[in-house]
Short mmCIF file of C-alpha atoms and ligand atoms in Angstrom, two decimals:
data_model
loop_
_atom_site.label_atom_id
_atom_site.label_comp_id
_atom_site.label_asym_id
_atom_site.label_seq_id
_atom_site.Cartn_x
_atom_site.Cartn_y
_atom_site.Cartn_z
CA MET A 1 -0.06 0.20 -0.13
CA SER A 2 1.32 3.96 -0.93
CA THR A 3 2.12 6.20 2.83
CA GLN A 4 -1.01 8.19 1.26
CA GLY A 5 -2.91 4.98 1.04
CA LEU A 6 -2.06 4.66 4.84
CA LEU A 7 -3.33 8.28 5.67
CA ASP A 8 -6.25 8.17 4.00
CA GLN A 9 -6.95 5.01 6.20
CA ILE A 10 -6.87 7.39 8.75
CA ALA A 11 -8.64 9.87 7.28
CA ASP A 12 -11.40 10.45 8.97
CA VAL A 13 -10.45 9.40 12.97
CA GLY A 14 -10.94 11.97 15.08
CA ARG A 15 -11.88 14.21 11.95
CA ASP A 16 -13.56 17.32 14.45
CA ARG A 17 -16.57 18.09 11.62
CA ARG A 18 -18.01 21.30 14.04
CA ARG A 19 -14.28 22.89 13.33
CA GLY A 20 -12.88 21.19 10.51
CA GLY A 21 -8.97 19.69 11.22
CA TYR A 22 -8.57 16.74 13.75
CA SER A 23 -9.00 16.88 17.14
CA ARG A 24 -6.81 13.30 18.33
CA HIS A 25 -5.64 13.27 21.15
CA ALA A 26 -3.75 11.18 24.32
CA PHE A 27 -6.09 8.06 25.31
CA ASP A 28 -9.51 9.87 24.10
CA PRO A 29 -11.43 7.65 21.79
CA ALA A 30 -9.67 8.75 18.50
CA GLU A 31 -6.72 8.25 19.71
CA ARG A 32 -7.74 5.11 21.18
CA GLU A 33 -9.11 3.62 17.42
CA LEU A 34 -5.48 5.11 16.02
CA ARG A 35 -4.07 2.59 18.49
CA THR A 36 -6.03 0.30 16.71
CA TRP A 37 -5.00 0.44 13.75
CA PHE A 38 -0.57 1.06 15.03
CA THR A 39 -1.23 -2.83 15.67
CA GLU A 40 -3.42 -3.54 13.04
CA GLN A 41 -0.50 -2.76 10.06
CA ALA A 42 2.27 -3.54 12.48
CA SER A 43 1.00 -6.79 12.46
CA ARG A 44 0.33 -7.21 9.13
CA ARG A 45 3.87 -6.12 8.36
CA GLY A 46 5.13 -9.16 11.12
CA LEU A 47 5.57 -6.66 14.01
CA ASP A 48 6.02 -6.88 17.30
CA VAL A 49 3.95 -4.53 19.16
CA GLU A 50 4.30 -3.34 22.65
CA THR A 51 3.18 -0.35 24.60
CA ASP A 52 5.60 0.69 26.98
CA ARG A 53 4.68 2.10 30.42
CA ASN A 54 4.68 5.11 29.15
CA GLY A 55 1.65 4.46 26.35
CA ASN A 56 4.11 5.64 23.77
CA LEU A 57 3.63 2.62 20.72
CA TRP A 58 6.48 0.40 19.95
CA ALA A 59 6.34 -2.06 16.56
CA TRP A 60 9.33 -4.07 16.71
CA TRP A 61 10.94 -5.25 13.40
CA GLY A 62 13.43 -8.51 16.05
CA ASN A 63 13.67 -8.25 19.38
CA PRO A 64 14.13 -5.38 21.04
CA GLY A 65 17.75 -4.74 21.45
CA PRO A 66 20.90 -2.44 22.51
CA ASP A 67 21.50 -0.03 19.65
CA ALA A 68 18.49 -0.30 18.10
CA LEU A 69 17.51 2.24 14.48
CA VAL A 70 13.43 3.55 15.63
CA THR A 71 12.05 5.87 13.42
CA GLY A 72 8.72 7.83 13.89
CA SER A 73 6.48 10.48 15.08
CA HIS A 74 3.04 10.72 17.15
CA LEU A 75 -0.69 10.04 15.88
CA ASP A 76 -2.79 12.41 18.26
CA SER A 77 -3.27 16.26 16.86
CA VAL A 78 -3.78 19.73 18.33
CA PRO A 79 -7.67 20.47 18.88
CA GLY A 80 -8.24 21.41 14.93
CA GLY A 81 -5.12 20.26 13.87
CA GLY A 82 -3.69 19.02 10.17
CA ALA A 83 -3.47 15.26 8.40
CA PHE A 84 -0.11 15.18 8.67
CA ASP A 85 1.89 16.83 11.15
CA GLY A 86 2.94 13.40 13.03
CA PRO A 87 0.46 10.51 11.41
CA LEU A 88 3.13 11.54 7.73
CA GLY A 89 5.82 10.54 10.32
CA VAL A 90 4.46 6.87 11.61
CA VAL A 91 2.65 5.92 8.22
CA SER A 92 6.35 6.81 5.95
CA ALA A 93 7.81 4.23 8.69
CA PHE A 94 5.78 1.75 7.98
CA THR A 95 6.26 1.89 4.35
CA ALA A 96 9.87 2.08 4.54
CA VAL A 97 9.75 -1.11 5.72
CA ASP A 98 7.92 -3.14 3.37
CA ALA A 99 10.57 -1.31 0.42
CA LEU A 100 12.89 -3.17 3.21
CA ARG A 101 11.68 -5.74 2.75
CA GLU A 102 11.25 -5.50 -0.45
CA ARG A 103 14.55 -4.57 -1.49
CA GLY A 104 16.02 -8.19 0.15
CA ARG A 105 17.47 -5.06 2.69
CA PRO A 106 15.78 -5.78 6.02
CA PRO A 107 17.69 -3.62 9.13
CA ARG A 108 20.82 -5.81 10.60
CA ALA A 109 20.45 -3.39 14.18
CA PRO A 110 17.20 -3.89 15.89
CA PHE A 111 14.40 -1.70 14.36
CA ALA A 112 10.90 -0.13 15.96
CA VAL A 113 8.42 1.97 15.18
CA VAL A 114 7.24 4.60 17.50
CA ALA A 115 4.52 6.45 17.78
CA PHE A 116 4.79 8.75 20.96
CA ALA A 117 2.01 9.56 23.16
CA GLU A 118 0.96 13.15 23.36
CA GLU A 119 3.17 15.41 21.35
CA GLU A 120 1.33 17.60 20.78
CA GLY A 121 0.07 18.04 24.81
CA GLY A 122 -3.21 18.78 23.38
CA ARG A 123 -4.83 17.43 26.75
CA PHE A 124 -2.83 17.06 29.18
CA GLY A 125 -0.75 20.90 28.36
CA VAL A 126 2.40 19.80 28.19
CA PRO A 127 3.81 18.66 24.60
CA CYS A 128 6.17 15.48 23.96
CA LEU A 129 4.84 13.75 27.13
CA GLY A 130 5.15 10.60 25.86
CA SER A 131 8.50 11.34 25.04
CA ARG A 132 9.65 13.16 28.09
CA LEU A 133 8.81 10.03 30.56
CA LEU A 134 10.49 8.13 27.90
CA THR A 135 13.83 10.00 28.60
CA GLY A 136 12.54 12.18 32.45
CA ALA A 137 12.17 15.04 30.91
CA ILE A 138 9.42 15.38 33.46
CA GLY A 139 9.33 14.26 36.75
CA ALA A 140 6.55 10.84 37.00
CA ASP A 141 4.28 13.18 40.19
CA ALA A 142 4.17 16.31 37.60
CA ALA A 143 3.45 14.50 35.32
CA ARG A 144 0.51 11.99 37.35
CA ALA A 145 -1.12 14.80 38.63
CA LEU A 146 -1.75 16.80 34.54
CA THR A 147 -4.94 17.51 33.98
CA ASP A 148 -6.87 17.93 31.39
CA PRO A 149 -9.69 21.33 30.84
CA ASN A 150 -12.25 18.27 32.88
CA GLY A 151 -9.94 18.13 35.64
CA VAL A 152 -9.24 14.08 34.73
CA THR A 153 -5.30 13.98 36.03
CA LEU A 154 -2.89 11.62 33.53
CA ALA A 155 -3.16 8.89 36.45
CA GLU A 156 -6.59 8.19 35.29
CA ALA A 157 -6.59 8.90 31.91
CA ALA A 158 -3.68 6.48 31.75
CA ALA A 159 -5.24 3.99 34.06
CA GLY A 160 -8.47 4.01 31.89
CA ALA A 161 -6.40 3.47 28.64
CA GLY A 162 -4.77 0.02 30.30
CA LEU A 163 -1.33 1.35 31.63
CA ASP A 164 0.09 1.59 35.76
CA PRO A 165 -0.19 5.59 36.80
CA GLU A 166 2.41 4.08 39.46
CA ARG A 167 4.73 2.78 36.09
CA LEU A 168 4.40 6.15 34.95
CA GLY A 169 7.88 7.55 34.66
CA PRO A 170 11.73 7.36 33.08
CA ASP A 171 12.16 3.42 30.93
CA PRO A 172 16.20 4.05 31.30
CA ASP A 173 16.60 0.44 29.76
CA ARG A 174 14.66 1.28 26.51
CA LEU A 175 15.93 4.61 25.77
CA ALA A 176 19.89 2.98 26.70
CA GLY A 177 18.32 0.41 23.82
CA ILE A 178 17.72 2.77 20.98
CA GLY A 179 20.95 3.66 19.13
CA ARG A 180 19.58 6.36 16.20
CA PHE A 181 15.93 8.45 15.70
CA VAL A 182 14.92 9.62 12.92
CA GLU A 183 11.82 11.21 12.70
CA LEU A 184 10.26 12.93 8.75
CA HIS A 185 7.48 15.40 9.75
CA VAL A 186 5.52 17.07 7.67
CA GLU A 187 7.07 20.73 7.14
CA GLN A 188 5.32 23.72 9.35
CA GLY A 189 6.48 26.77 7.13
CA LYS A 190 6.41 27.85 3.44
CA GLY A 191 10.09 27.18 2.98
CA LEU A 192 10.51 24.76 0.59
CA GLY A 193 7.45 26.01 -1.36
CA TYR A 194 9.48 28.66 -1.84
CA GLU A 195 12.75 27.15 -2.71
CA ASN A 196 10.57 24.22 -4.71
CA ARG A 197 12.20 21.27 -2.75
CA PRO A 198 10.53 18.08 -1.47
CA LEU A 199 12.86 17.53 0.81
CA ALA A 200 14.57 18.82 3.68
CA ILE A 201 17.11 17.29 7.11
CA GLY A 202 16.02 19.25 9.67
CA THR A 203 19.55 21.36 11.47
CA ASP A 204 18.13 23.09 14.24
CA ILE A 205 13.93 22.76 17.03
CA SER A 206 14.23 26.61 18.59
CA ALA A 207 14.00 26.86 22.10
CA HIS A 208 10.19 27.57 23.44
CA GLY A 209 7.94 26.74 25.65
CA ARG A 210 4.77 27.98 27.59
CA TRP A 211 3.32 29.72 30.77
CA ARG A 212 0.48 30.18 32.28
CA PHE A 213 -0.79 32.87 33.30
CA THR A 214 -3.40 33.06 35.96
CA PHE A 215 -5.86 36.55 36.46
CA THR A 216 -7.55 37.18 39.32
CA GLY A 217 -10.03 39.84 40.08
CA GLN A 218 -13.86 40.19 41.55
CA GLY A 219 -16.79 37.99 39.62
CA ASP A 220 -19.36 40.29 40.04
CA HIS A 221 -22.82 41.71 37.67
CA ALA A 222 -21.99 43.20 33.91
CA GLY A 223 -24.61 46.07 34.23
CA THR A 224 -24.68 47.14 37.61
CA THR A 225 -20.98 47.34 38.94
CA LEU A 226 -20.37 50.88 38.47
CA LEU A 227 -16.86 51.41 36.47
CA MET A 228 -14.97 52.59 39.33
CA HIS A 229 -15.37 49.59 41.62
CA ARG A 230 -14.66 46.75 38.68
CA LYS A 231 -11.76 44.44 39.04
CA ASP A 232 -12.50 42.86 35.87
CA PRO A 233 -9.24 40.64 35.20
CA MET A 234 -10.41 40.15 31.40
CA LEU A 235 -8.48 43.67 31.34
CA PRO A 236 -5.47 42.24 32.18
CA ALA A 237 -5.50 39.71 29.85
CA ALA A 238 -6.26 41.81 26.47
CA ALA A 239 -3.28 43.99 27.63
CA THR A 240 -0.94 40.73 28.12
CA ILE A 241 -2.67 39.36 24.36
CA GLY A 242 -1.74 43.04 23.22
CA ALA A 243 2.36 42.91 24.32
CA THR A 244 2.84 39.37 22.87
CA ARG A 245 3.34 41.07 18.97
CA ILE A 246 5.77 44.07 20.32
CA ALA A 247 7.98 42.04 22.83
CA ALA A 248 7.74 38.71 20.16
CA MET A 249 9.45 41.79 17.54
CA ASP A 250 11.92 42.48 20.12
CA ALA A 251 13.67 38.60 20.10
CA SER A 252 15.46 36.75 18.07
CA HIS A 253 12.98 34.81 15.48
CA GLY A 254 10.61 35.45 18.37
CA ARG A 255 7.08 34.48 17.98
CA ALA A 256 4.62 34.92 20.84
CA THR A 257 0.82 32.96 20.31
CA VAL A 258 -1.95 33.31 23.12
CA GLY A 259 -3.85 30.19 21.40
CA ARG A 260 -5.86 29.83 24.53
CA LEU A 261 -8.21 31.97 26.84
CA VAL A 262 -10.48 31.04 29.39
CA PRO A 263 -12.51 33.33 31.77
CA ASN A 264 -14.41 31.33 34.75
CA PRO A 265 -16.83 31.42 35.11
CA GLY A 266 -17.62 33.00 31.28
CA GLY A 267 -20.97 34.33 31.58
CA THR A 268 -21.68 36.75 29.08
CA ASN A 269 -23.20 39.47 31.55
CA VAL A 270 -20.48 37.99 33.87
CA ILE A 271 -17.66 40.53 35.40
CA ALA A 272 -15.15 37.70 35.17
CA SER A 273 -13.55 36.51 38.82
CA THR A 274 -10.49 34.86 36.76
CA VAL A 275 -8.97 34.06 33.52
CA ASP A 276 -6.65 31.59 32.80
CA LEU A 277 -4.20 31.97 29.44
CA TRP A 278 -1.44 29.89 27.69
CA LEU A 279 1.35 32.36 25.98
CA ASP A 280 3.62 29.69 23.92
CA ALA A 281 6.99 31.54 23.31
CA ARG A 282 9.78 31.11 20.96
CA ALA A 283 12.75 32.41 20.17
CA GLU A 284 16.69 31.76 18.49
CA ASP A 285 17.53 30.47 21.99
CA GLU A 286 17.42 30.58 25.30
CA TYR A 287 18.48 34.14 26.68
CA CYS A 288 15.70 34.88 23.70
CA THR A 289 12.66 33.55 24.70
CA ARG A 290 12.93 34.51 28.50
CA ALA A 291 13.64 37.99 27.53
CA MET A 292 10.79 38.54 25.25
CA VAL A 293 8.19 36.08 28.32
CA GLU A 294 9.98 38.68 30.57
CA GLU A 295 8.18 41.52 28.30
CA ILE A 296 5.28 39.76 28.08
CA THR A 297 4.94 39.43 32.26
CA GLU A 298 6.03 42.74 32.99
CA ALA A 299 2.95 43.59 30.64
CA ALA A 300 0.30 41.81 32.71
CA ARG A 301 2.20 42.77 35.79
CA SER A 302 1.50 46.73 35.18
CA ALA A 303 -2.40 46.01 33.51
CA ALA A 304 -3.05 43.90 36.00
CA GLU A 305 -2.58 46.51 38.86
CA GLN A 306 -3.69 49.33 36.87
CA GLU A 307 -6.74 46.79 37.30
CA GLY A 308 -7.44 46.22 40.74
CA CYS A 309 -6.26 42.28 39.77
CA THR A 310 -3.41 39.70 40.57
CA VAL A 311 -1.39 37.96 37.81
CA GLN A 312 0.29 34.55 38.19
CA VAL A 313 2.92 33.76 36.09
CA THR A 314 3.60 29.96 35.90
CA GLU A 315 6.30 28.17 33.72
CA GLU A 316 4.78 25.53 32.04
CA SER A 317 7.03 23.87 29.90
CA TYR A 318 10.35 24.63 28.57
CA SER A 319 12.70 22.99 26.32
CA ASP A 320 15.81 24.66 25.97
CA THR A 321 16.91 25.33 21.21
CA VAL A 322 18.40 21.44 20.25
CA TYR A 323 21.12 20.64 17.31
CA PHE A 324 20.67 17.78 14.88
CA ASP A 325 23.16 15.13 15.39
CA ARG A 326 25.68 16.27 12.91
CA GLU A 327 26.61 12.85 11.97
CA LEU A 328 23.30 12.03 11.17
CA ARG A 329 22.83 14.39 8.91
CA HIS A 330 26.01 14.15 7.15
CA GLU A 331 24.72 10.41 6.62
CA PHE A 332 21.25 12.23 5.22
CA GLY A 333 22.80 14.30 2.87
CA ARG A 334 25.42 11.06 1.36
CA VAL A 335 22.06 9.09 0.60
CA LEU A 336 20.14 11.99 -0.33
CA GLY A 337 22.79 14.13 -2.27
CA LYS A 338 22.06 17.89 -2.54
CA VAL A 339 18.72 18.09 -0.10
CA PRO A 340 18.87 21.29 1.81
CA ALA A 341 18.40 22.30 5.67
CA ILE A 342 15.79 24.05 7.02
CA PRO A 343 15.68 25.03 10.86
CA THR A 344 12.30 24.37 12.75
CA GLY A 345 10.35 26.65 14.48
CA ALA A 346 7.97 23.39 16.14
CA GLY A 347 8.45 20.83 18.47
CA HIS A 348 9.55 17.51 18.11
CA ASP A 349 9.97 13.38 20.36
CA ALA A 350 12.57 14.20 17.67
CA GLY A 351 13.90 16.87 20.09
CA ILE A 352 13.09 15.65 23.13
CA LEU A 353 15.25 12.14 22.56
CA ALA A 354 17.77 14.31 21.22
CA ALA A 355 19.72 14.99 24.15
CA HIS A 356 19.84 11.06 24.75
CA VAL A 357 20.47 9.24 21.44
CA PRO A 358 21.62 10.56 17.80
CA THR A 359 18.83 12.26 15.80
CA GLY A 360 17.21 13.37 12.91
CA MET A 361 14.34 14.94 11.03
CA LEU A 362 13.56 15.07 7.52
CA PHE A 363 10.59 17.26 6.42
CA VAL A 364 8.02 17.43 3.42
CA ARG A 365 7.67 19.75 1.46
CA ASN A 366 3.98 21.25 2.46
CA PRO A 367 2.31 23.78 -0.01
CA THR A 368 0.64 25.95 1.93
CA GLY A 369 3.14 26.42 4.76
CA ILE A 370 0.21 25.80 6.94
CA SER A 371 -0.13 23.53 10.12
CA HIS A 372 -1.81 23.04 13.53
CA ALA A 373 -4.81 24.05 11.09
CA PRO A 374 -7.04 21.87 8.43
CA GLU A 375 -5.24 23.17 5.66
CA GLU A 376 -2.17 20.91 6.43
CA PHE A 377 -0.76 19.44 3.23
CA ALA A 378 1.78 17.99 1.00
CA GLU A 379 0.97 15.90 -2.91
CA PRO A 380 0.77 12.64 -2.51
CA GLU A 381 4.06 12.52 -4.78
CA ASP A 382 6.12 14.20 -2.19
CA VAL A 383 4.59 11.69 0.16
CA GLU A 384 5.89 9.13 -1.63
CA GLN A 385 9.33 10.86 -1.75
CA GLY A 386 9.54 11.90 1.82
CA ALA A 387 8.80 7.73 2.93
CA ALA A 388 10.82 6.46 0.16
CA ALA A 389 14.17 9.10 1.04
CA LEU A 390 13.26 7.45 4.64
CA ALA A 391 14.20 4.11 3.78
CA ASP A 392 17.28 4.98 1.68
CA VAL A 393 17.82 6.51 4.91
CA LEU A 394 16.94 3.19 6.97
CA GLU A 395 18.68 1.41 4.78
CA HIS A 396 21.86 3.07 4.39
CA LEU A 397 21.61 3.49 8.46
CA GLY A 398 20.20 -0.45 9.50
CA SER A 399 23.46 -1.98 6.15
O1 HGY B 1 3.50 22.80 19.26
C1 HGY B 1 4.91 22.17 18.41
O2 HGY B 1 5.81 22.97 17.90
C2 HGY B 1 4.65 21.07 17.62
O3 HGY B 1 3.83 20.82 16.35
N1 HGY B 1 4.35 20.05 18.85
MN1 MN B 2 1.99 19.74 15.59
MN1 MN B 3 4.37 17.61 15.65
MN1 MN B 4 -30.06 38.56 36.10
#
């Protein structure tokens, strides 16, 4: 089956007809359906499937063992996400297995296709949760206590998915068994479109993090409360959002986004008592990212004070700039020839593993350049070219 054919098989799983795009979050019904699909694809290829203690899926070609060659990505999405971000790396891994078999070139080392859990942090708010748990980048207790918007903890959701919540956490033996990790991903930007190239090799992931701002005022009646008596947390929240663009322009490669804002209680005729907003902040390096967040925090504090409100700022996740393994990049270049090398502003499980394992990424052109939205796209011929390139790289690395 073609790579596009595998993508088409899951094209309706978790499709969000109301908002458009996909909603596939850790252990929810859509993601569970994808786990079943993953297991079927693996079994069809004679790969042994296991779910690790953190809910990551592994399909082994041969016995798990040291120095394994691992490739894959994630199956979950952001709310209203696209069809390619994550699944493209997983389906390409399966068709790469087909190609290696057809070529009579099975990898000499143990080999696995992996789908990491909750890469987007769409349910529990921490991106790359499955790979962070695997590597110990997040502590087990902190992870277990993470709650989704309905107040369900990760521990409860994991138990509901058949995992033992007490076993969530670092998996050092499994991590030590990975020799190299390769992630193929749809491009999240317009670079390859402009250069008119179907493929790229990843160079680095810029620093990025998430901060929660909680503004507290006084809930009251929208009609009877005089302006001078108001402590409306929505106003400093709005000022904070307004400050993001200027702060981002001040930072090198700065990008600051508020995509989620939750007033409580959220009545039309009610002055909110609290407002929560989440800032996604990214820039060239840690210094620039934190300076940008500091500038936004300053704006939040002074706006809150002006309105007689308070604000609490909590760092929920942070990942420093990650440079992919140079030797692996050169191996990719030897196999793929003259292919552009591009940075990515998006986080990936590869960014978490890179601190422990030689890791590289391949990107497939996205002609719209749009990601995390229904317009995310890759042409079928580029999808096949990406999977063939992944097979070539894996054949080389596995030989
Ligand atoms: O949010 C990101 O950067 C990635 O798409 N998870
Ligand atoms: Mn994403
Ligand atoms: Mn992704
Ligand atoms: Mn009333």
